PDB file of C-alpha atoms in Angstrom:
ATOM      1  CA  PHE A   1       1.727 -77.901  50.361  1.00 51.00           C
ATOM      2  CA  LEU A   2      -1.317 -79.872  49.212  1.00 60.00           C
ATOM      3  CA  SER A   3       0.076 -80.011  45.676  1.00 58.00           C
ATOM      4  CA  LEU A   4       3.331 -81.447  47.045  1.00 56.00           C
ATOM      5  CA  VAL A   5       1.476 -84.094  49.048  1.00 61.00           C
ATOM      6  CA  ALA A   6      -0.619 -84.948  45.969  1.00 59.00           C
ATOM      7  CA  GLU A   7       2.538 -85.429  43.884  1.00 54.00           C
ATOM      8  CA  VAL A   8       4.025 -87.718  46.552  1.00 62.00           C
ATOM      9  CA  CYS A   9       0.820 -89.789  46.656  1.00 64.00           C
ATOM     10  CA  CYS A  10       0.725 -90.127  42.872  1.00 67.00           C
ATOM     11  CA  GLY A  11       4.400 -91.086  42.831  1.00 68.00           C
ATOM     12  CA  PHE A  12       3.784 -93.755  45.455  1.00 63.00           C
ATOM     13  CA  PHE A  13       0.910 -95.141  43.385  1.00 64.00           C
ATOM     14  CA  VAL A  14       3.137 -95.346  40.278  1.00 71.00           C
ATOM     15  CA  ILE A  15       5.770 -97.201  42.315  1.00 69.00           C
ATOM     16  CA  LEU A  16       3.133 -99.716  43.412  1.00 70.00           C
ATOM     17  CA  ILE A  17       2.002-100.308  39.829  1.00 73.00           C
ATOM     18  CA  LEU A  18       5.533-100.798  38.509  1.00 72.00           C
ATOM     19  CA  GLY A  19       6.817-102.762  41.501  1.00 72.00           C
ATOM     20  CA  LYS A  20       6.203-106.231  42.860  1.00 71.00           C
ATOM     21  CA  PHE A  21       3.233-104.983  44.886  1.00 73.00           C
ATOM     22  CA  TRP A  22       1.234-104.160  41.754  1.00 73.00           C
ATOM     23  CA  PHE A  23      -1.697-106.209  43.104  1.00 74.00           C
ATOM     24  CA  LEU A  24      -2.138-103.600  45.876  1.00 76.00           C
ATOM     25  CA  ALA A  25      -2.521-100.928  43.201  1.00 76.00           C
ATOM     26  CA  VAL A  26      -5.152-103.066  41.476  1.00 82.00           C
ATOM     27  CA  LEU A  27      -7.055-103.480  44.755  1.00 87.00           C
ATOM     28  CA  TYR A  28      -6.885 -99.750  45.320  1.00 81.00           C
ATOM     29  CA  LEU A  29      -8.231 -99.065  41.820  1.00 87.00           C
ATOM     30  CA  LEU A  30     -11.159-101.317  42.649  1.00 91.00           C
ATOM     31  CA  TRP A  31     -11.712 -99.371  45.870  1.00 89.00           C
ATOM     32  CA  LEU A  32     -11.476 -96.105  43.920  1.00 89.00           C
ATOM     33  CA  TYR A  33     -14.176 -97.302  41.544  1.00 90.00           C
ATOM     34  CA  LEU A  34     -16.510 -98.322  44.365  1.00 93.00           C
ATOM     35  CA  ASP A  35     -15.823 -95.184  46.399  1.00 95.00           C
ATOM     36  CA  TRP A  36     -15.841 -92.663  43.540  1.00 94.00           C
ATOM     37  CA  GLU A  37     -18.978 -90.781  44.644  1.00 96.00           C
ATOM     38  CA  THR A  38     -17.998 -90.335  48.307  1.00 97.00           C
ATOM     39  CA  PRO A  39     -16.486 -86.831  47.800  1.00 97.00           C
ATOM     40  CA  CYS A  40     -19.932 -85.747  46.568  1.00 97.00           C
ATOM     41  CA  ALA A  41     -21.712 -87.416  49.485  1.00 97.00           C
ATOM     42  CA  GLY A  42     -20.243 -85.659  52.505  1.00 96.00           C
ATOM     43  CA  GLY A  43     -16.791 -87.207  52.334  1.00 96.00           C
ATOM     44  CA  ARG A  44     -15.322 -89.260  55.153  1.00 96.00           C
ATOM     45  CA  ARG A  45     -13.899 -86.992  57.847  1.00 95.00           C
ATOM     46  CA  SER A  46     -11.658 -88.126  60.683  1.00 96.00           C
ATOM     47  CA  GLN A  47     -11.272 -86.079  63.858  1.00 95.00           C
ATOM     48  CA  TRP A  48      -7.976 -87.880  64.448  1.00 95.00           C
ATOM     49  CA  VAL A  49      -6.542 -86.569  61.169  1.00 95.00           C
ATOM     50  CA  ARG A  50      -8.000 -83.087  61.703  1.00 96.00           C
ATOM     51  CA  ASN A  51      -6.301 -82.901  65.101  1.00 95.00           C
ATOM     52  CA  TRP A  52      -2.819 -84.010  64.036  1.00 94.00           C
ATOM     53  CA  THR A  53      -0.156 -82.062  65.932  1.00 95.00           C
ATOM     54  CA  VAL A  54       1.437 -80.923  62.658  1.00 93.00           C
ATOM     55  CA  TRP A  55      -1.629 -78.773  61.952  1.00 94.00           C
ATOM     56  CA  LYS A  56      -1.183 -76.994  65.271  1.00 96.00           C
ATOM     57  CA  TYR A  57       2.301 -75.964  64.137  1.00 95.00           C
ATOM     58  CA  PHE A  58       0.919 -75.063  60.696  1.00 95.00           C
ATOM     59  CA  ARG A  59      -1.590 -72.647  62.247  1.00 96.00           C
ATOM     60  CA  GLU A  60       0.998 -71.178  64.620  1.00 97.00           C
ATOM     61  CA  TYR A  61       3.541 -70.606  61.839  1.00 96.00           C
ATOM     62  CA  PHE A  62       1.652 -67.642  60.342  1.00 96.00           C
ATOM     63  CA  PRO A  63      -0.286 -67.577  62.784  1.00 97.00           C
ATOM     64  CA  ILE A  64      -3.887 -68.244  61.700  1.00 98.00           C
ATOM     65  CA  HIS A  65      -6.801 -66.874  63.720  1.00 97.00           C
ATOM     66  CA  LEU A  66     -10.571 -67.371  63.389  1.00 98.00           C
ATOM     67  CA  ILE A  67     -12.664 -64.350  64.397  1.00 98.00           C
ATOM     68  CA  LYS A  68     -16.338 -64.676  65.328  1.00 98.00           C
ATOM     69  CA  THR A  69     -18.638 -61.660  64.936  1.00 97.00           C
ATOM     70  CA  SER A  70     -22.022 -63.325  65.422  1.00 97.00           C
ATOM     71  CA  ASP A  71     -23.600 -66.556  66.620  1.00 97.00           C
ATOM     72  CA  LEU A  72     -24.654 -69.112  64.001  1.00 98.00           C
ATOM     73  CA  ASN A  73     -27.715 -71.098  65.063  1.00 97.00           C
ATOM     74  CA  PRO A  74     -26.936 -74.831  64.570  1.00 97.00           C
ATOM     75  CA  ASN A  75     -30.578 -75.455  63.660  1.00 97.00           C
ATOM     76  CA  HIS A  76     -29.849 -73.956  60.229  1.00 97.00           C
ATOM     77  CA  ASN A  77     -27.526 -74.878  57.383  1.00 98.00           C
ATOM     78  CA  TYR A  78     -25.137 -72.243  56.038  1.00 98.00           C
ATOM     79  CA  VAL A  79     -23.142 -71.270  52.973  1.00 98.00           C
ATOM     80  CA  LEU A  80     -19.936 -69.565  54.079  1.00 98.00           C
ATOM     81  CA  GLY A  81     -18.473 -67.530  51.218  1.00 98.00           C
ATOM     82  CA  PHE A  82     -14.702 -67.396  51.735  1.00 98.00           C
ATOM     83  CA  HIS A  83     -12.665 -64.464  50.335  1.00 98.00           C
ATOM     84  CA  PRO A  84     -10.045 -64.049  48.951  1.00 97.00           C
ATOM     85  CA  HIS A  85      -8.641 -67.231  47.406  1.00 95.00           C
ATOM     86  CA  GLY A  86      -5.000 -66.193  47.719  1.00 93.00           C
ATOM     87  CA  VAL A  87      -2.361 -68.651  46.513  1.00 91.00           C
ATOM     88  CA  LEU A  88      -2.563 -71.159  49.358  1.00 87.00           C
ATOM     89  CA  VAL A  89      -6.109 -70.686  50.760  1.00 92.00           C
ATOM     90  CA  ALA A  90      -4.354 -71.096  54.108  1.00 94.00           C
ATOM     91  CA  GLY A  91      -7.087 -69.456  56.161  1.00 96.00           C
ATOM     92  CA  ALA A  92      -9.764 -71.778  54.826  1.00 97.00           C
ATOM     93  CA  PHE A  93      -7.652 -74.892  55.310  1.00 96.00           C
ATOM     94  CA  GLY A  94      -6.294 -73.928  58.739  1.00 96.00           C
ATOM     95  CA  ASN A  95      -9.630 -72.838  60.200  1.00 97.00           C
ATOM     96  CA  PHE A  96     -12.093 -75.280  58.643  1.00 97.00           C
ATOM     97  CA  CYS A  97     -10.019 -78.451  58.133  1.00 96.00           C
ATOM     98  CA  THR A  98      -7.711 -78.564  61.153  1.00 95.00           C
ATOM     99  CA  GLY A  99      -8.108 -78.249  64.897  1.00 93.00           C
ATOM    100  CA  PRO A 100     -11.145 -77.422  67.043  1.00 93.00           C
ATOM    101  CA  SER A 101     -11.312 -73.630  66.487  1.00 94.00           C
ATOM    102  CA  PHE A 102     -14.452 -73.620  64.341  1.00 97.00           C
ATOM    103  CA  GLU A 103     -16.324 -76.153  66.446  1.00 95.00           C
ATOM    104  CA  ASN A 104     -15.426 -74.262  69.641  1.00 96.00           C
ATOM    105  CA  LEU A 105     -16.639 -70.913  68.299  1.00 98.00           C
ATOM    106  CA  PHE A 106     -19.684 -72.319  66.524  1.00 98.00           C
ATOM    107  CA  PRO A 107     -20.833 -75.375  68.498  1.00 97.00           C
ATOM    108  CA  GLY A 108     -23.190 -77.710  66.694  1.00 97.00           C
ATOM    109  CA  LEU A 109     -21.932 -76.771  63.217  1.00 98.00           C
ATOM    110  CA  THR A 110     -19.857 -79.054  60.987  1.00 97.00           C
ATOM    111  CA  PRO A 111     -17.794 -77.287  58.282  1.00 98.00           C
ATOM    112  CA  TYR A 112     -17.240 -78.807  54.834  1.00 98.00           C
ATOM    113  CA  LEU A 113     -14.607 -77.128  52.659  1.00 98.00           C
ATOM    114  CA  HIS A 114     -15.527 -77.535  48.975  1.00 98.00           C
ATOM    115  CA  ILE A 115     -12.569 -77.862  46.623  1.00 94.00           C
ATOM    116  CA  MET A 116     -12.096 -78.654  42.932  1.00 91.00           C
ATOM    117  CA  PRO A 117     -13.285 -82.186  42.022  1.00 92.00           C
ATOM    118  CA  ILE A 118     -10.002 -82.931  40.202  1.00 87.00           C
ATOM    119  CA  TRP A 119      -8.198 -83.325  43.553  1.00 88.00           C
ATOM    120  CA  PHE A 120     -10.323 -86.378  44.371  1.00 92.00           C
ATOM    121  CA  SER A 121      -9.008 -88.283  41.367  1.00 86.00           C
ATOM    122  CA  CYS A 122      -5.526 -88.389  42.914  1.00 86.00           C
ATOM    123  CA  PRO A 123      -4.827 -91.838  44.442  1.00 85.00           C
ATOM    124  CA  PHE A 124      -4.415 -91.933  48.228  1.00 83.00           C
ATOM    125  CA  PHE A 125      -4.396 -88.121  48.414  1.00 88.00           C
ATOM    126  CA  ARG A 126      -8.186 -88.141  48.105  1.00 90.00           C
ATOM    127  CA  GLU A 127      -8.416 -90.236  51.266  1.00 92.00           C
ATOM    128  CA  TYR A 128      -6.420 -87.682  53.214  1.00 91.00           C
ATOM    129  CA  ILE A 129      -8.310 -84.580  52.053  1.00 94.00           C
ATOM    130  CA  MET A 130     -11.649 -86.251  52.772  1.00 96.00           C
ATOM    131  CA  SER A 131     -10.373 -87.126  56.258  1.00 96.00           C
ATOM    132  CA  ALA A 132      -9.640 -83.429  56.812  1.00 95.00           C
ATOM    133  CA  GLY A 133     -13.230 -82.498  55.950  1.00 96.00           C
ATOM    134  CA  MET A 134     -12.839 -81.503  52.302  1.00 97.00           C
ATOM    135  CA  VAL A 135     -15.472 -82.431  49.745  1.00 98.00           C
ATOM    136  CA  SER A 136     -16.103 -81.783  46.079  1.00 97.00           C
ATOM    137  CA  ALA A 137     -17.208 -78.341  44.888  1.00 96.00           C
ATOM    138  CA  SER A 138     -19.730 -79.889  42.479  1.00 96.00           C
ATOM    139  CA  LYS A 139     -23.405 -78.943  42.656  1.00 96.00           C
ATOM    140  CA  GLU A 140     -24.265 -82.449  43.825  1.00 97.00           C
ATOM    141  CA  SER A 141     -21.806 -82.179  46.696  1.00 98.00           C
ATOM    142  CA  VAL A 142     -23.027 -78.765  47.867  1.00 98.00           C
ATOM    143  CA  SER A 143     -26.634 -80.003  47.668  1.00 98.00           C
ATOM    144  CA  TYR A 144     -25.779 -83.073  49.733  1.00 98.00           C
ATOM    145  CA  VAL A 145     -24.243 -80.961  52.518  1.00 98.00           C
ATOM    146  CA  LEU A 146     -27.045 -78.378  52.551  1.00 98.00           C
ATOM    147  CA  ASN A 147     -29.796 -80.990  52.401  1.00 96.00           C
ATOM    148  CA  ASN A 148     -29.301 -81.919  56.056  1.00 94.00           C
ATOM    149  CA  LYS A 149     -32.837 -81.603  57.464  1.00 91.00           C
ATOM    150  CA  GLY A 150     -31.757 -81.005  61.035  1.00 92.00           C
ATOM    151  CA  GLY A 151     -29.367 -78.189  60.134  1.00 96.00           C
ATOM    152  CA  GLY A 152     -25.864 -77.957  61.553  1.00 97.00           C
ATOM    153  CA  HIS A 153     -23.963 -78.115  58.243  1.00 98.00           C
ATOM    154  CA  ALA A 154     -21.784 -75.321  56.845  1.00 98.00           C
ATOM    155  CA  SER A 155     -20.631 -75.395  53.213  1.00 98.00           C
ATOM    156  CA  VAL A 156     -17.433 -73.358  52.937  1.00 98.00           C
ATOM    157  CA  ILE A 157     -17.035 -72.198  49.331  1.00 98.00           C
ATOM    158  CA  VAL A 158     -14.056 -70.198  48.068  1.00 97.00           C
ATOM    159  CA  ILE A 159     -16.139 -67.968  45.829  1.00 97.00           C
ATOM    160  CA  GLY A 160     -13.373 -66.528  43.635  1.00 94.00           C
ATOM    161  CA  GLY A 161     -12.104 -69.979  42.697  1.00 89.00           C
ATOM    162  CA  ALA A 162      -8.828 -70.730  40.956  1.00 84.00           C
ATOM    163  CA  GLU A 163      -9.174 -67.698  38.704  1.00 88.00           C
ATOM    164  CA  GLU A 164      -8.910 -65.370  41.685  1.00 93.00           C
ATOM    165  CA  SER A 165      -5.521 -66.802  42.672  1.00 90.00           C
ATOM    166  CA  LEU A 166      -4.060 -64.906  39.701  1.00 92.00           C
ATOM    167  CA  ASN A 167      -4.910 -61.688  41.577  1.00 92.00           C
ATOM    168  CA  ALA A 168      -3.188 -62.844  44.758  1.00 93.00           C
ATOM    169  CA  HIS A 169      -0.591 -60.097  45.058  1.00 94.00           C
ATOM    170  CA  PRO A 170       0.335 -58.496  48.397  1.00 94.00           C
ATOM    171  CA  GLY A 171      -2.057 -55.628  49.005  1.00 94.00           C
ATOM    172  CA  SER A 172      -4.525 -56.780  46.351  1.00 94.00           C
ATOM    173  CA  LEU A 173      -8.203 -56.449  47.248  1.00 96.00           C
ATOM    174  CA  THR A 174      -9.698 -57.570  43.933  1.00 96.00           C
ATOM    175  CA  LEU A 175     -12.349 -60.306  44.196  1.00 97.00           C
ATOM    176  CA  ASN A 176     -13.795 -62.336  41.315  1.00 96.00           C
ATOM    177  CA  ILE A 177     -17.421 -62.337  42.358  1.00 97.00           C
ATOM    178  CA  LEU A 178     -19.689 -60.274  40.097  1.00 97.00           C
ATOM    179  CA  LYS A 179     -20.413 -63.220  37.772  1.00 95.00           C
ATOM    180  CA  ARG A 180     -20.325 -65.893  40.471  1.00 96.00           C
ATOM    181  CA  LYS A 181     -23.904 -66.493  41.516  1.00 97.00           C
ATOM    182  CA  GLY A 182     -24.149 -70.276  41.695  1.00 96.00           C
ATOM    183  CA  PHE A 183     -23.653 -70.225  45.470  1.00 97.00           C
ATOM    184  CA  ILE A 184     -26.544 -67.770  45.756  1.00 98.00           C
ATOM    185  CA  LYS A 185     -28.819 -70.103  43.803  1.00 97.00           C
ATOM    186  CA  MET A 186     -27.800 -73.065  45.963  1.00 98.00           C
ATOM    187  CA  ALA A 187     -28.499 -71.091  49.151  1.00 98.00           C
ATOM    188  CA  LEU A 188     -31.971 -70.181  47.880  1.00 98.00           C
ATOM    189  CA  LYS A 189     -32.825 -73.710  46.776  1.00 97.00           C
ATOM    190  CA  HIS A 190     -31.915 -75.145  50.175  1.00 98.00           C
ATOM    191  CA  GLY A 191     -32.874 -72.236  52.392  1.00 97.00           C
ATOM    192  CA  ALA A 192     -29.292 -72.060  53.671  1.00 98.00           C
ATOM    193  CA  HIS A 193     -28.295 -68.809  55.353  1.00 98.00           C
ATOM    194  CA  LEU A 194     -25.451 -66.902  53.686  1.00 98.00           C
ATOM    195  CA  VAL A 195     -22.387 -65.847  55.679  1.00 98.00           C
ATOM    196  CA  PRO A 196     -19.603 -63.668  54.200  1.00 98.00           C
ATOM    197  CA  VAL A 197     -16.094 -64.548  55.388  1.00 98.00           C
ATOM    198  CA  PHE A 198     -13.042 -62.382  54.747  1.00 98.00           C
ATOM    199  CA  SER A 199      -9.533 -63.650  55.455  1.00 98.00           C
ATOM    200  CA  PHE A 200      -7.206 -60.701  56.111  1.00 98.00           C
ATOM    201  CA  GLY A 201      -3.590 -61.474  55.214  1.00 97.00           C
ATOM    202  CA  GLU A 202      -4.389 -64.241  52.725  1.00 96.00           C
ATOM    203  CA  ASN A 203      -2.759 -62.398  49.814  1.00 96.00           C
ATOM    204  CA  GLU A 204       0.380 -61.499  51.767  1.00 96.00           C
ATOM    205  CA  LEU A 205       1.822 -65.024  51.994  1.00 95.00           C
ATOM    206  CA  PHE A 206       3.547 -65.005  48.590  1.00 93.00           C
ATOM    207  CA  LYS A 207       4.894 -62.595  45.987  1.00 93.00           C
ATOM    208  CA  GLN A 208       3.616 -63.325  42.525  1.00 91.00           C
ATOM    209  CA  VAL A 209       5.268 -62.478  39.210  1.00 92.00           C
ATOM    210  CA  ALA A 210       3.604 -59.378  37.755  1.00 91.00           C
ATOM    211  CA  ASN A 211       0.706 -60.514  35.558  1.00 91.00           C
ATOM    212  CA  PRO A 212      -1.588 -57.544  34.897  1.00 90.00           C
ATOM    213  CA  LYS A 213      -4.666 -58.210  32.796  1.00 90.00           C
ATOM    214  CA  GLY A 214      -3.816 -58.085  29.119  1.00 90.00           C
ATOM    215  CA  SER A 215      -0.199 -59.144  29.633  1.00 93.00           C
ATOM    216  CA  TRP A 216       1.109 -62.176  27.769  1.00 92.00           C
ATOM    217  CA  LEU A 217       1.646 -64.050  31.046  1.00 91.00           C
ATOM    218  CA  ARG A 218      -1.910 -63.407  32.236  1.00 89.00           C
ATOM    219  CA  ASN A 219      -3.307 -64.484  28.863  1.00 90.00           C
ATOM    220  CA  VAL A 220      -1.360 -67.755  29.026  1.00 91.00           C
ATOM    221  CA  GLN A 221      -2.425 -68.358  32.640  1.00 86.00           C
ATOM    222  CA  GLU A 222      -6.086 -67.736  31.844  1.00 86.00           C
ATOM    223  CA  LYS A 223      -5.994 -70.066  28.837  1.00 86.00           C
ATOM    224  CA  LEU A 224      -4.349 -72.816  30.891  1.00 82.00           C
ATOM    225  CA  GLN A 225      -6.908 -72.278  33.646  1.00 81.00           C
ATOM    226  CA  LYS A 226      -9.770 -72.798  31.195  1.00 79.00           C
ATOM    227  CA  ILE A 227      -8.157 -75.947  29.796  1.00 77.00           C
ATOM    228  CA  MET A 228      -7.034 -77.597  33.056  1.00 73.00           C
ATOM    229  CA  GLY A 229      -9.608 -76.193  35.467  1.00 72.00           C
ATOM    230  CA  PHE A 230      -7.035 -74.758  37.874  1.00 72.00           C
ATOM    231  CA  ALA A 231      -4.744 -71.735  37.718  1.00 76.00           C
ATOM    232  CA  LEU A 232      -0.945 -71.665  37.701  1.00 81.00           C
ATOM    233  CA  PRO A 233       0.225 -68.514  39.507  1.00 86.00           C
ATOM    234  CA  LEU A 234       3.998 -67.959  39.366  1.00 87.00           C
ATOM    235  CA  PHE A 235       4.909 -67.165  42.938  1.00 87.00           C
ATOM    236  CA  HIS A 236       7.769 -67.206  45.416  1.00 86.00           C
ATOM    237  CA  ALA A 237       8.312 -66.413  49.072  1.00 89.00           C
ATOM    238  CA  ARG A 238      11.071 -67.456  51.481  1.00 89.00           C
ATOM    239  CA  GLY A 239      13.392 -70.406  51.902  1.00 86.00           C
ATOM    240  CA  VAL A 240      13.986 -72.666  54.875  1.00 80.00           C
ATOM    241  CA  PHE A 241      17.026 -70.793  56.211  1.00 79.00           C
ATOM    242  CA  GLN A 242      16.760 -67.458  54.388  1.00 78.00           C
ATOM    243  CA  TYR A 243      14.062 -64.926  53.608  1.00 79.00           C
ATOM    244  CA  SER A 244      15.085 -63.827  50.100  1.00 79.00           C
ATOM    245  CA  PHE A 245      13.700 -66.609  47.903  1.00 84.00           C
ATOM    246  CA  GLY A 246      11.879 -69.929  48.174  1.00 87.00           C
ATOM    247  CA  LEU A 247       8.445 -71.542  48.120  1.00 84.00           C
ATOM    248  CA  ILE A 248       7.719 -71.499  51.856  1.00 90.00           C
ATOM    249  CA  PRO A 249       5.060 -68.853  52.592  1.00 92.00           C
ATOM    250  CA  TYR A 250       6.029 -65.747  54.505  1.00 93.00           C
ATOM    251  CA  ARG A 251       5.125 -65.624  58.191  1.00 94.00           C
ATOM    252  CA  GLN A 252       2.250 -63.172  57.931  1.00 95.00           C
ATOM    253  CA  PRO A 253      -0.705 -63.306  60.334  1.00 97.00           C
ATOM    254  CA  ILE A 254      -4.031 -64.424  58.888  1.00 98.00           C
ATOM    255  CA  HIS A 255      -7.265 -63.290  60.514  1.00 98.00           C
ATOM    256  CA  THR A 256     -10.312 -65.030  59.071  1.00 98.00           C
ATOM    257  CA  VAL A 257     -13.373 -63.009  60.070  1.00 98.00           C
ATOM    258  CA  VAL A 258     -16.753 -64.774  59.946  1.00 98.00           C
ATOM    259  CA  GLY A 259     -19.565 -62.284  59.400  1.00 98.00           C
ATOM    260  CA  SER A 260     -23.203 -62.232  60.423  1.00 98.00           C
ATOM    261  CA  PRO A 261     -25.659 -64.550  58.650  1.00 98.00           C
ATOM    262  CA  ILE A 262     -28.012 -63.310  55.939  1.00 98.00           C
ATOM    263  CA  PRO A 263     -31.346 -65.143  56.468  1.00 98.00           C
ATOM    264  CA  VAL A 264     -32.512 -66.999  53.350  1.00 98.00           C
ATOM    265  CA  GLU A 265     -35.977 -68.466  52.810  1.00 96.00           C
ATOM    266  CA  GLN A 266     -36.101 -71.682  50.787  1.00 97.00           C
ATOM    267  CA  ASN A 267     -37.089 -71.150  47.162  1.00 97.00           C
ATOM    268  CA  LEU A 268     -36.872 -74.251  44.982  1.00 96.00           C
ATOM    269  CA  ASN A 269     -37.216 -72.290  41.747  1.00 96.00           C
ATOM    270  CA  PRO A 270     -35.657 -68.846  42.267  1.00 96.00           C
ATOM    271  CA  THR A 271     -36.009 -66.347  39.444  1.00 97.00           C
ATOM    272  CA  THR A 272     -33.063 -64.479  37.954  1.00 97.00           C
ATOM    273  CA  GLU A 273     -34.274 -61.326  39.658  1.00 97.00           C
ATOM    274  CA  GLU A 274     -34.379 -63.026  43.069  1.00 98.00           C
ATOM    275  CA  ILE A 275     -30.859 -64.376  42.594  1.00 98.00           C
ATOM    276  CA  GLU A 276     -29.620 -60.924  41.567  1.00 98.00           C
ATOM    277  CA  GLN A 277     -31.224 -59.272  44.588  1.00 98.00           C
ATOM    278  CA  LEU A 278     -29.709 -61.714  47.070  1.00 98.00           C
ATOM    279  CA  HIS A 279     -26.342 -61.483  45.312  1.00 98.00           C
ATOM    280  CA  ALA A 280     -26.414 -57.678  45.628  1.00 98.00           C
ATOM    281  CA  LEU A 281     -27.264 -57.985  49.332  1.00 98.00           C
ATOM    282  CA  TYR A 282     -24.395 -60.432  49.830  1.00 98.00           C
ATOM    283  CA  LEU A 283     -21.941 -58.011  48.178  1.00 98.00           C
ATOM    284  CA  GLN A 284     -23.220 -55.240  50.431  1.00 98.00           C
ATOM    285  CA  LYS A 285     -22.724 -57.358  53.579  1.00 98.00           C
ATOM    286  CA  LEU A 286     -19.280 -58.519  52.439  1.00 98.00           C
ATOM    287  CA  ARG A 287     -18.150 -54.941  51.835  1.00 98.00           C
ATOM    288  CA  LYS A 288     -19.535 -53.883  55.221  1.00 98.00           C
ATOM    289  CA  LEU A 289     -17.680 -56.744  56.955  1.00 98.00           C
ATOM    290  CA  PHE A 290     -14.426 -55.669  55.299  1.00 98.00           C
ATOM    291  CA  GLU A 291     -14.868 -51.979  56.128  1.00 98.00           C
ATOM    292  CA  GLU A 292     -15.679 -52.683  59.784  1.00 97.00           C
ATOM    293  CA  HIS A 293     -12.552 -54.785  60.354  1.00 97.00           C
ATOM    294  CA  LYS A 294      -9.904 -53.500  57.936  1.00 97.00           C
ATOM    295  CA  ARG A 295      -8.396 -51.047  60.450  1.00 96.00           C
ATOM    296  CA  ASN A 296      -7.736 -53.915  62.863  1.00 96.00           C
ATOM    297  CA  TYR A 297      -5.567 -55.754  60.348  1.00 95.00           C
ATOM    298  CA  GLY A 298      -3.414 -53.084  58.756  1.00 92.00           C
ATOM    299  CA  ILE A 299      -5.532 -52.101  55.757  1.00 95.00           C
ATOM    300  CA  PRO A 300      -5.218 -48.348  55.004  1.00 94.00           C
ATOM    301  CA  GLU A 301      -8.399 -46.308  55.438  1.00 94.00           C
ATOM    302  CA  HIS A 302      -8.558 -45.352  51.745  1.00 94.00           C
ATOM    303  CA  LYS A 303      -8.409 -48.979  50.538  1.00 95.00           C
ATOM    304  CA  SER A 304     -11.646 -50.781  49.615  1.00 96.00           C
ATOM    305  CA  LEU A 305     -12.690 -54.030  47.981  1.00 97.00           C
ATOM    306  CA  ILE A 306     -12.797 -54.178  44.190  1.00 96.00           C
ATOM    307  CA  PHE A 307     -15.462 -56.500  42.736  1.00 97.00           C
ATOM    308  CA  GLU A 308     -14.880 -57.945  39.248  1.00 94.00           C
TER     309      GLU A 308
END
């Protein structure tokens, strides 16, 4: 959906440049130049945009639910590690960028969903995603959010990134996380508590063309991902009036479960060993969160998370 909106925004910008209102495009380019760093400085959220009625219907379509397992003290800042990426990242968008669910469950906390910086180079589209509470996934952006002295900020980071979307097959429980330790280092440097988040149902929204590791398709996808910075999963789901084929996601419930916080003491210069230890603890807590809740959301008893 976001990709479609981005394409529409870019198309509108091209029309402005080529049409008789080209001067508006020039003014916008000037604004873009002056405002370029805003996605790395907390963005520019709008409660009006976040509460649009269309997002209520978006959440109810699947439906999307946010599950609280523990209080989060608003006097601290947090890094919420979101898993899995899926194709759409619907749970992250629906719970952290639309409606009052997060604020109602965790009063005093403001969520910031970090996404790939490339999205903020898209004319007009960048204004919308910032209004929804999305900011850049750059180190500078995460540091800005977590540097809030009074606490109350929550950086939501989709740990597996674009690469993990290539594993987004129904029933898949494979997470790209073993080599992803930057979020651990950021949490240590800022003394931000770590919170594992698992979104049950995220991988069930689409069917993806078979792309096992080592296949020609997977090799092409991985090469393109390294070149462009984002992955290109080949997926399909249902249509508007039929369920056999289309690009509209299936109506599968999504339950995003927010785990208990892992206390983190600030360490401006963490050693490799300290990062490894906290990373191992995070994996342990993430696995525990999954095991405690999987029965509630249709995961067979013998199924477990696979860390890559």
